[in-house]
JSON list of C-alpha atoms in Angstrom, two decimals:
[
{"chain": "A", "resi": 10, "resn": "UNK", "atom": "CA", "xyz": [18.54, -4.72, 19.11]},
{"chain": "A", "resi": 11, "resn": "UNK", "atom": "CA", "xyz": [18.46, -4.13, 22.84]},
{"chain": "A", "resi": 12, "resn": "UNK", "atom": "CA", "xyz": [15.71, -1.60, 22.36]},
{"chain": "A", "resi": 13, "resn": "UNK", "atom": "CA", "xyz": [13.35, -4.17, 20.48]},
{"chain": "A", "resi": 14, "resn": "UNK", "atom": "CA", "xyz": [14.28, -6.74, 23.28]},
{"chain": "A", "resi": 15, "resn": "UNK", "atom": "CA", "xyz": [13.27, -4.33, 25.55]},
{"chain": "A", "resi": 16, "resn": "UNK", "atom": "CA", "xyz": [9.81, -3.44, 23.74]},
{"chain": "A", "resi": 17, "resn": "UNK", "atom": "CA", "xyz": [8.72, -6.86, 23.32]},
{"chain": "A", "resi": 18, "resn": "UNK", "atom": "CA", "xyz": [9.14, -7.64, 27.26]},
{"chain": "A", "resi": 19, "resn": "UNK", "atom": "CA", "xyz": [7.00, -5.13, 27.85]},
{"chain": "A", "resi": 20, "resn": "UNK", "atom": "CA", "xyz": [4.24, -6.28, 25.43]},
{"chain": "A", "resi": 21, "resn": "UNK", "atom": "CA", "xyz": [2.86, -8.96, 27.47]},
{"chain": "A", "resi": 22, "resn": "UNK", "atom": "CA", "xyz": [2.16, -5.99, 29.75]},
{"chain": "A", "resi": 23, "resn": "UNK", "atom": "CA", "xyz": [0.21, -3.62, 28.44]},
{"chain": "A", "resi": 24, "resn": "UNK", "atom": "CA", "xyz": [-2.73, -3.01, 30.28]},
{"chain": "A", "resi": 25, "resn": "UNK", "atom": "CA", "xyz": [-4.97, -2.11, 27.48]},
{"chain": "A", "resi": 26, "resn": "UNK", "atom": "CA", "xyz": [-5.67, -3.52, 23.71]},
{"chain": "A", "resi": 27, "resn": "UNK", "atom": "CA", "xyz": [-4.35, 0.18, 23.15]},
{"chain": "A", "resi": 28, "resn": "UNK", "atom": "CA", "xyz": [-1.20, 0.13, 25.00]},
{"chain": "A", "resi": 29, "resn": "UNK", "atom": "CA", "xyz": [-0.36, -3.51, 23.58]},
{"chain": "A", "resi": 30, "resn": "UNK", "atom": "CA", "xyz": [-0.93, -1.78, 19.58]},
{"chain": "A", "resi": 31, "resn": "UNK", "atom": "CA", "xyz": [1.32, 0.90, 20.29]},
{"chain": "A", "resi": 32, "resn": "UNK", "atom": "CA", "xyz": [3.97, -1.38, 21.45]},
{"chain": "A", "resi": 33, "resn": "UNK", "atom": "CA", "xyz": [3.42, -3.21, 18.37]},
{"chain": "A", "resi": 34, "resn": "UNK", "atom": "CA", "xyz": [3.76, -0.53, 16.24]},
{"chain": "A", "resi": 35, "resn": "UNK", "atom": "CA", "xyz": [6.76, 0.79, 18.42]},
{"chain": "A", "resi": 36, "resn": "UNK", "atom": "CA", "xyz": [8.55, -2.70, 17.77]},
{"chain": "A", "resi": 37, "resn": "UNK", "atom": "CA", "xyz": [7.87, -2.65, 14.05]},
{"chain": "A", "resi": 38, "resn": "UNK", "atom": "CA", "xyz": [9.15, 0.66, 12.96]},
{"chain": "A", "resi": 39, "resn": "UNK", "atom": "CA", "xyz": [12.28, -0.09, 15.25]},
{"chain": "A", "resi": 40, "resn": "UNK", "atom": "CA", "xyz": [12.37, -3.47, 13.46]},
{"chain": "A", "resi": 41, "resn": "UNK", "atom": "CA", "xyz": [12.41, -1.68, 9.92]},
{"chain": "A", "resi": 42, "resn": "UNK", "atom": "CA", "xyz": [14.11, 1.56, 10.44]},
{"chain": "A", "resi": 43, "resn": "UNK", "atom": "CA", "xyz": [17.03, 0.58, 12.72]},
{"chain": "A", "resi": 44, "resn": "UNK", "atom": "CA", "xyz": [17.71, -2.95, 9.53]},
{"chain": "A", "resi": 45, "resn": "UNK", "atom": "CA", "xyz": [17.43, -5.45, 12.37]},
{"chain": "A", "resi": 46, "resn": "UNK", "atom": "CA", "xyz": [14.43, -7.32, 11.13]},
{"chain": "A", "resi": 47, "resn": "UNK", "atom": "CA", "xyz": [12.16, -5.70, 8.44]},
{"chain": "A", "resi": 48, "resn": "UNK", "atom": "CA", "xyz": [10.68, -9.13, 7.68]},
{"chain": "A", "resi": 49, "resn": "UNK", "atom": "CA", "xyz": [9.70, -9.28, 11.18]},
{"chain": "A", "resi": 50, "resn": "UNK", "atom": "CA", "xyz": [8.09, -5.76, 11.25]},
{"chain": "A", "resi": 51, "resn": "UNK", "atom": "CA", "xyz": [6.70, -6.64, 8.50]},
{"chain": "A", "resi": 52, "resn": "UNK", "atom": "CA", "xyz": [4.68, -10.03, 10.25]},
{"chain": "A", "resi": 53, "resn": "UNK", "atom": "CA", "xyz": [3.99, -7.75, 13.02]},
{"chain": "A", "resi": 54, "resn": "UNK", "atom": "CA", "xyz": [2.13, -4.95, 10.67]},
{"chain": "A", "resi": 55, "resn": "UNK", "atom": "CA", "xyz": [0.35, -7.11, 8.81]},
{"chain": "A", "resi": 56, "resn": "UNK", "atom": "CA", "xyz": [-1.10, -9.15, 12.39]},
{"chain": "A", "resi": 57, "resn": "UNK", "atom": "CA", "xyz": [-1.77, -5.35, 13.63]},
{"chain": "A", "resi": 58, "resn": "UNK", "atom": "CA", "xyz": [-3.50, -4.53, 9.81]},
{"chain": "A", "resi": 59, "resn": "UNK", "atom": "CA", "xyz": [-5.22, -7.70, 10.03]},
{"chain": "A", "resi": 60, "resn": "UNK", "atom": "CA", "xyz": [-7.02, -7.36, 13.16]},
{"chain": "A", "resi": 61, "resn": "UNK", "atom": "CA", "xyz": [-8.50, -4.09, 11.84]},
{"chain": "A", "resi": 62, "resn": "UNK", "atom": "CA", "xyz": [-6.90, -1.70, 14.13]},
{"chain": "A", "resi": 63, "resn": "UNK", "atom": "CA", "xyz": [-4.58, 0.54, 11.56]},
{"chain": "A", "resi": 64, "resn": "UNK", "atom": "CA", "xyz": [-4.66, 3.75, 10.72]},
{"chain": "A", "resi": 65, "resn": "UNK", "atom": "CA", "xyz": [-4.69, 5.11, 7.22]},
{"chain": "A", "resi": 66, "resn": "UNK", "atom": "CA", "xyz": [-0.97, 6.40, 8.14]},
{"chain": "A", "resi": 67, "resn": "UNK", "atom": "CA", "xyz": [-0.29, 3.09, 9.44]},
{"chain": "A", "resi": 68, "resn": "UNK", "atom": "CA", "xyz": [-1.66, 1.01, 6.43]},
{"chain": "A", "resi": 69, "resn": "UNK", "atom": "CA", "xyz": [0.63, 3.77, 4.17]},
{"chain": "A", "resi": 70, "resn": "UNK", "atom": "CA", "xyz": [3.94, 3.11, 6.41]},
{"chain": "A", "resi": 71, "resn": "UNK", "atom": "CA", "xyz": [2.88, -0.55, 6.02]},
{"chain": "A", "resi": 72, "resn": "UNK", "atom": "CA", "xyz": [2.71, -0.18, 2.30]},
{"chain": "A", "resi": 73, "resn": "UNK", "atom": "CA", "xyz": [6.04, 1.32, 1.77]},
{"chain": "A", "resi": 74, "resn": "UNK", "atom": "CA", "xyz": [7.57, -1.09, 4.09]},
{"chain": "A", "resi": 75, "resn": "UNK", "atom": "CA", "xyz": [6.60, -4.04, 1.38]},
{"chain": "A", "resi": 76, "resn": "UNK", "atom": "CA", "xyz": [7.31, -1.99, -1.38]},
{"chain": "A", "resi": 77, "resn": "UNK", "atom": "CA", "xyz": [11.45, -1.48, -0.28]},
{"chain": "A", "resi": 78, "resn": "UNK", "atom": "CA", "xyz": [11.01, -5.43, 0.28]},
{"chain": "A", "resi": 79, "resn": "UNK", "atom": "CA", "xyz": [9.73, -5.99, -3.56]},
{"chain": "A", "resi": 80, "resn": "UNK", "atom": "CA", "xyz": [6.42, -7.65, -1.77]},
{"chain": "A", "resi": 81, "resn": "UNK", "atom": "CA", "xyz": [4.14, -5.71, -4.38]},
{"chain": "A", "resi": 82, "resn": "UNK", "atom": "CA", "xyz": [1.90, -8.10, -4.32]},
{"chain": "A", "resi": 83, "resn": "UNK", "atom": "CA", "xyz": [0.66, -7.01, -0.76]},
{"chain": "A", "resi": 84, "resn": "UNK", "atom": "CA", "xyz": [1.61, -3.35, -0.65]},
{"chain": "A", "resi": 85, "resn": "UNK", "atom": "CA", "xyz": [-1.16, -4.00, -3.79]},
{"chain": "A", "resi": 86, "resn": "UNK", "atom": "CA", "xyz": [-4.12, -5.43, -1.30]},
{"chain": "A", "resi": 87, "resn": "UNK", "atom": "CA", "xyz": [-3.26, -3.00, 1.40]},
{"chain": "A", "resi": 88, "resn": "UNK", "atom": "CA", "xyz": [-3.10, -0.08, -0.95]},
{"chain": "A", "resi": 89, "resn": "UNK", "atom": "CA", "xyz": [-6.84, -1.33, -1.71]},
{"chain": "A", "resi": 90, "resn": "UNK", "atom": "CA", "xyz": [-7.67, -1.97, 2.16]},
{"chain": "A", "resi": 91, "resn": "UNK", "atom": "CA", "xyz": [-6.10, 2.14, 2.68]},
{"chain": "A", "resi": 92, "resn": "UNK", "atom": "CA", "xyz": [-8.63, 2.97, -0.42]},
{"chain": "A", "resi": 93, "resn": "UNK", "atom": "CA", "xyz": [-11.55, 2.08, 1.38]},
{"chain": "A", "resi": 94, "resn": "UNK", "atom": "CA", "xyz": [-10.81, 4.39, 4.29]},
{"chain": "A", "resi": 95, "resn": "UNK", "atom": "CA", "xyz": [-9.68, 7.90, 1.86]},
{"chain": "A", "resi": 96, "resn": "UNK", "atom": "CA", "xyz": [-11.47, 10.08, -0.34]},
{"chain": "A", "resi": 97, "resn": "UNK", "atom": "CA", "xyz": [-11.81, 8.91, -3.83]},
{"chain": "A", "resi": 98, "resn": "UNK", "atom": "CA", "xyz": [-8.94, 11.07, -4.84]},
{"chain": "A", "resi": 99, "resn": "UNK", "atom": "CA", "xyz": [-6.29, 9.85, -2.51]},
{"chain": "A", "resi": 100, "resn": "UNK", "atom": "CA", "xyz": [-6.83, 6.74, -3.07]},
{"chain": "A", "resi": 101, "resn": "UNK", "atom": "CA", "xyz": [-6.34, 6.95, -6.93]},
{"chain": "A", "resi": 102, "resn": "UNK", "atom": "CA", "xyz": [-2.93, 9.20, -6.12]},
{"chain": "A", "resi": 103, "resn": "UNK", "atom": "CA", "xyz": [-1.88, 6.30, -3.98]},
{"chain": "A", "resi": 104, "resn": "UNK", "atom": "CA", "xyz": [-2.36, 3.68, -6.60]},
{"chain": "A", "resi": 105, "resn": "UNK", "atom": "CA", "xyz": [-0.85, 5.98, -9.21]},
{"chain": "A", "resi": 106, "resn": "UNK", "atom": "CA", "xyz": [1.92, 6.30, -6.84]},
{"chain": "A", "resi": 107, "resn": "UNK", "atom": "CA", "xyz": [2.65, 2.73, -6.41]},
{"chain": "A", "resi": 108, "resn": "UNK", "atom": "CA", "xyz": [2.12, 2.13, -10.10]},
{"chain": "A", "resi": 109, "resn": "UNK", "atom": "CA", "xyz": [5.31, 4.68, -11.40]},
{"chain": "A", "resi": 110, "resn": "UNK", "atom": "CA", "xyz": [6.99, 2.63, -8.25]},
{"chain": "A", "resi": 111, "resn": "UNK", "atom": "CA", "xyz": [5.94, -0.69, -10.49]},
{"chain": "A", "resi": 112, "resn": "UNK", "atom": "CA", "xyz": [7.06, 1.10, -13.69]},
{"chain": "A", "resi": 113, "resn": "UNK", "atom": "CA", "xyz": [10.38, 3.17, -13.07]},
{"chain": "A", "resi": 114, "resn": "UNK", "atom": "CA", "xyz": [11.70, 1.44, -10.58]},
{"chain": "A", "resi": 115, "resn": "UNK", "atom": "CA", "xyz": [10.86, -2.50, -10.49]},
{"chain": "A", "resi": 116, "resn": "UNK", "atom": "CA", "xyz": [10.00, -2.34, -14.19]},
{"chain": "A", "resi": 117, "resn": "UNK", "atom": "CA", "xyz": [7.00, -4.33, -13.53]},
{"chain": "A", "resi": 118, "resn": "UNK", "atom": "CA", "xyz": [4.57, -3.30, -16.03]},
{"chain": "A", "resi": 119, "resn": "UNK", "atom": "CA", "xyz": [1.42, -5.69, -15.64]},
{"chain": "A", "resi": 120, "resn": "UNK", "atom": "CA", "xyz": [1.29, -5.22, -11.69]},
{"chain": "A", "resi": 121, "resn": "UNK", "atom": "CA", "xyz": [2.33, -0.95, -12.75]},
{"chain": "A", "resi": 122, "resn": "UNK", "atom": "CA", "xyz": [-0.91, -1.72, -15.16]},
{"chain": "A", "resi": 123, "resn": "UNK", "atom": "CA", "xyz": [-2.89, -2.83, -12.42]},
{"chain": "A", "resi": 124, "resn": "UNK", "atom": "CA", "xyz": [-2.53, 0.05, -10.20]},
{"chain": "A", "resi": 125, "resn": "UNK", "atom": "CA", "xyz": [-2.95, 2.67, -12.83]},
{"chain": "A", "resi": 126, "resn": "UNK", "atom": "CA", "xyz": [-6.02, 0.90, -13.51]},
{"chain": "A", "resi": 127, "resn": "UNK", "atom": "CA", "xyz": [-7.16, 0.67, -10.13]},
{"chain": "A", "resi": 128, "resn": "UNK", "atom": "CA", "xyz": [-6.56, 4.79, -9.89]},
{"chain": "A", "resi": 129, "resn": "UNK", "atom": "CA", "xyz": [-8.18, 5.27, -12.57]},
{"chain": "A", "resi": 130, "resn": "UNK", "atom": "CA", "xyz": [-11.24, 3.63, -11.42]},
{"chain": "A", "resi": 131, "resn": "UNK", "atom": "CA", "xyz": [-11.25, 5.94, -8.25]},
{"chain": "A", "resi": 132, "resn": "UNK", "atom": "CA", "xyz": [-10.86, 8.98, -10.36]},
{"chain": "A", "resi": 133, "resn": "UNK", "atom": "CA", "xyz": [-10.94, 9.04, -13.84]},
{"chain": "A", "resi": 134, "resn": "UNK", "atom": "CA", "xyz": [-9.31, 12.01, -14.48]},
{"chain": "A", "resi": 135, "resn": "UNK", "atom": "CA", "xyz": [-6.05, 10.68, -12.23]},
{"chain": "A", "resi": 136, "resn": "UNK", "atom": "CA", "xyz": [-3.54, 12.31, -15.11]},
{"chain": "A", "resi": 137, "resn": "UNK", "atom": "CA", "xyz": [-1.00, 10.07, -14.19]},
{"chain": "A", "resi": 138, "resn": "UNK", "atom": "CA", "xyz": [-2.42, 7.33, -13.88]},
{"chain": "A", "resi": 139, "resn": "UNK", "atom": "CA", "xyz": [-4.04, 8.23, -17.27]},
{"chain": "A", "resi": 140, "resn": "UNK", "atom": "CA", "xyz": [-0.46, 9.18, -18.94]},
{"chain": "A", "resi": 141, "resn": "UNK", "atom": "CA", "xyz": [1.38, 5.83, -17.84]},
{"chain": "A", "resi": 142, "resn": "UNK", "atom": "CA", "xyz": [-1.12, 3.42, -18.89]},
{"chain": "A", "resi": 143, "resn": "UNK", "atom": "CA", "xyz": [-0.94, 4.75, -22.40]},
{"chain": "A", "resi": 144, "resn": "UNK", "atom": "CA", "xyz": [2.23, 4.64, -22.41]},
{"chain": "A", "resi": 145, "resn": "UNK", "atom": "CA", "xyz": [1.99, 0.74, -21.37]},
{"chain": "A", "resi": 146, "resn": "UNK", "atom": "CA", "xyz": [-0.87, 0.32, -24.15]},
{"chain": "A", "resi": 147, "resn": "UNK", "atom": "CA", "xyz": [1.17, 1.88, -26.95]},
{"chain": "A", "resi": 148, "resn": "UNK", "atom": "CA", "xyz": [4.56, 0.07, -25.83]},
{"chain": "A", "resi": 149, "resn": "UNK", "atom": "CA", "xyz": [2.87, -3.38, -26.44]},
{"chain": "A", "resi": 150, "resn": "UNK", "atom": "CA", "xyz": [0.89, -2.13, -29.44]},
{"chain": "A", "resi": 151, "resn": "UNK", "atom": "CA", "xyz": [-2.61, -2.65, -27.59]},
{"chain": "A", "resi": 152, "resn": "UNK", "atom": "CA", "xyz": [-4.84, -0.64, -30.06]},
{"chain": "A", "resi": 153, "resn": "UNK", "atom": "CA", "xyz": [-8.26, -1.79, -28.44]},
{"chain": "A", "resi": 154, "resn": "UNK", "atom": "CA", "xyz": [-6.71, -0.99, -25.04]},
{"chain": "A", "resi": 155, "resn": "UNK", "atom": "CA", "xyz": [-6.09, 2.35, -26.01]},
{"chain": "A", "resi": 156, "resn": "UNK", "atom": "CA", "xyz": [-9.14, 3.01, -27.41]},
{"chain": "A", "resi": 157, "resn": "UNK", "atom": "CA", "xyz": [-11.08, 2.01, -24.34]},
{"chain": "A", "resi": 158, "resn": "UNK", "atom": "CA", "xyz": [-8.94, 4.46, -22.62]},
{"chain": "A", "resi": 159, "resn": "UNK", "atom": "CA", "xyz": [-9.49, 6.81, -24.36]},
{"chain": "A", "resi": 160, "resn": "UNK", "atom": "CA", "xyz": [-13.18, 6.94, -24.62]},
{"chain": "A", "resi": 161, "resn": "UNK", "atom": "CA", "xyz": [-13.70, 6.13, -20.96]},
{"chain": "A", "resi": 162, "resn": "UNK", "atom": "CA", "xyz": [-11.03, 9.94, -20.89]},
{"chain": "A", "resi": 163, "resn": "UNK", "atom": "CA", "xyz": [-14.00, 11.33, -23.69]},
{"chain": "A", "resi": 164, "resn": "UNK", "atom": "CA", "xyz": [-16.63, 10.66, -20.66]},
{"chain": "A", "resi": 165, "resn": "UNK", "atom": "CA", "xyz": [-14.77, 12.41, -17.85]},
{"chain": "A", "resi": 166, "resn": "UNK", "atom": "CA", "xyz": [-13.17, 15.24, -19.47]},
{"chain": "A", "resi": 167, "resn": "UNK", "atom": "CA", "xyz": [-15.05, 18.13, -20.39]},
{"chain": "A", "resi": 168, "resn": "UNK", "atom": "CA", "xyz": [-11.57, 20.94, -21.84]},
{"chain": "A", "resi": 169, "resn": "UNK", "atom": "CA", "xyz": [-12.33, 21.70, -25.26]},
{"chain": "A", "resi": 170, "resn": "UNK", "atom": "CA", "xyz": [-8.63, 21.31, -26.07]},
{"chain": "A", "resi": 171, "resn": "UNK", "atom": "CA", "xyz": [-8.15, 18.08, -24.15]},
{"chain": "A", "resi": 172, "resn": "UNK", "atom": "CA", "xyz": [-11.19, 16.85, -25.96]},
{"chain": "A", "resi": 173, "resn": "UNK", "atom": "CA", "xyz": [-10.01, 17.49, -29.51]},
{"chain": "A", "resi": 174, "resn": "UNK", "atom": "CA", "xyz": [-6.74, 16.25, -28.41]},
{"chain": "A", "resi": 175, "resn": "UNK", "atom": "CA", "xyz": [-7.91, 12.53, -26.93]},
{"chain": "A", "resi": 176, "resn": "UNK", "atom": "CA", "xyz": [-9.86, 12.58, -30.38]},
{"chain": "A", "resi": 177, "resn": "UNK", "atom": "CA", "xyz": [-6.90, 13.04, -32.68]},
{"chain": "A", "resi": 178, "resn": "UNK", "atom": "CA", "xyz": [-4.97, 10.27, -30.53]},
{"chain": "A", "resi": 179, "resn": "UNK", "atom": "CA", "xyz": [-8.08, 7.99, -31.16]},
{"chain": "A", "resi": 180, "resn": "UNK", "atom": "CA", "xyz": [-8.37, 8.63, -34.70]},
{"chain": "A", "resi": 181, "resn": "UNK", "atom": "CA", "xyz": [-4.54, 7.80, -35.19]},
{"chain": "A", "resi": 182, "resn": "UNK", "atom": "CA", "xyz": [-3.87, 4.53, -33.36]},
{"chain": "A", "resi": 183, "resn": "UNK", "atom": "CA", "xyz": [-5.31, 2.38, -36.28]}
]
């Protein structure tokens, strides 16, 4: 507690924008990782994210930070906002990430939907992403769902195997 006393004294005096943001950040991450305050480091992340001024490493620490405080919600929107600034790829692991988090963990399928969806739309061939939201489709008996899925698979994959197998899992679900 002393040390976060300590850091946001010295905030006021930073003699650059730069300075000032790593003091920030510094007080955050002590915030969260020493338990004082997480939703405090959390206010303070989200006025650093909002300004503009984070990192993709940043807007991932910032992400986990509201996922251990069940704000999925928001780890959601910055997950997107961290999109925009990856590769195509990364971004759909991220959002496949977060969506088992949804799944096994919270057991929140519709927002563990949403992200699988969301990865999916960066890369369609995102095999987990892919996997669990069957999985979510057949557990609730969504036939035109899964059919959806499983063309918009017939368009992206090009294995011979894979192919015939996506096929026979079409032709069964009616």
């Amino acid at each position: 507690r002393q040390l976060d006393g300590v850091i946001e004294r010295l905030v006021p005096f930073a003699e650059t924008p730069r300075e000032k943001l790593d003091l920030l950040i510094m007080r955050a991450i002590n915030l969260d990782v020493n338990g004082h305050d997480p939703a405090m480091a959390i206010q303070i992340l989200d006025e650093v994210c909002g300004e503009g001024k984070a990192t993709p490493f940043l807007l991932n620490y910032y992400c986990d930070l509201l996922k251990r405080n069940d704000q999925i919600e928001e780890a959601m929107r910055i997950t997107k906002k961290a999109a925009e600034q990856l590769h195509t790829e990364e971004a759909a692991d991220r959002f496949a990430n977060l969506g088992c988090y949804c799944l096994e963990i919270l057991k929140k399928n519709d927002d563990a939907e949403e992200c699988f969806r969301m990865a999916l739309s960066f890369n369609p061939n995102q095999r987990t992403a892919f996997e669990n939201l069957e999985l979510i489709l057949r557990a609730r008996n969504d036939f035109v769902g899964l059919a959806k899925l499983y063309l918009a698979r017939l368009d992206v994959v090009m294995d011979a195997r894979v192919r015939a197998s996506i096929l026979y899992s079409l032709a069964t679900i009616c």
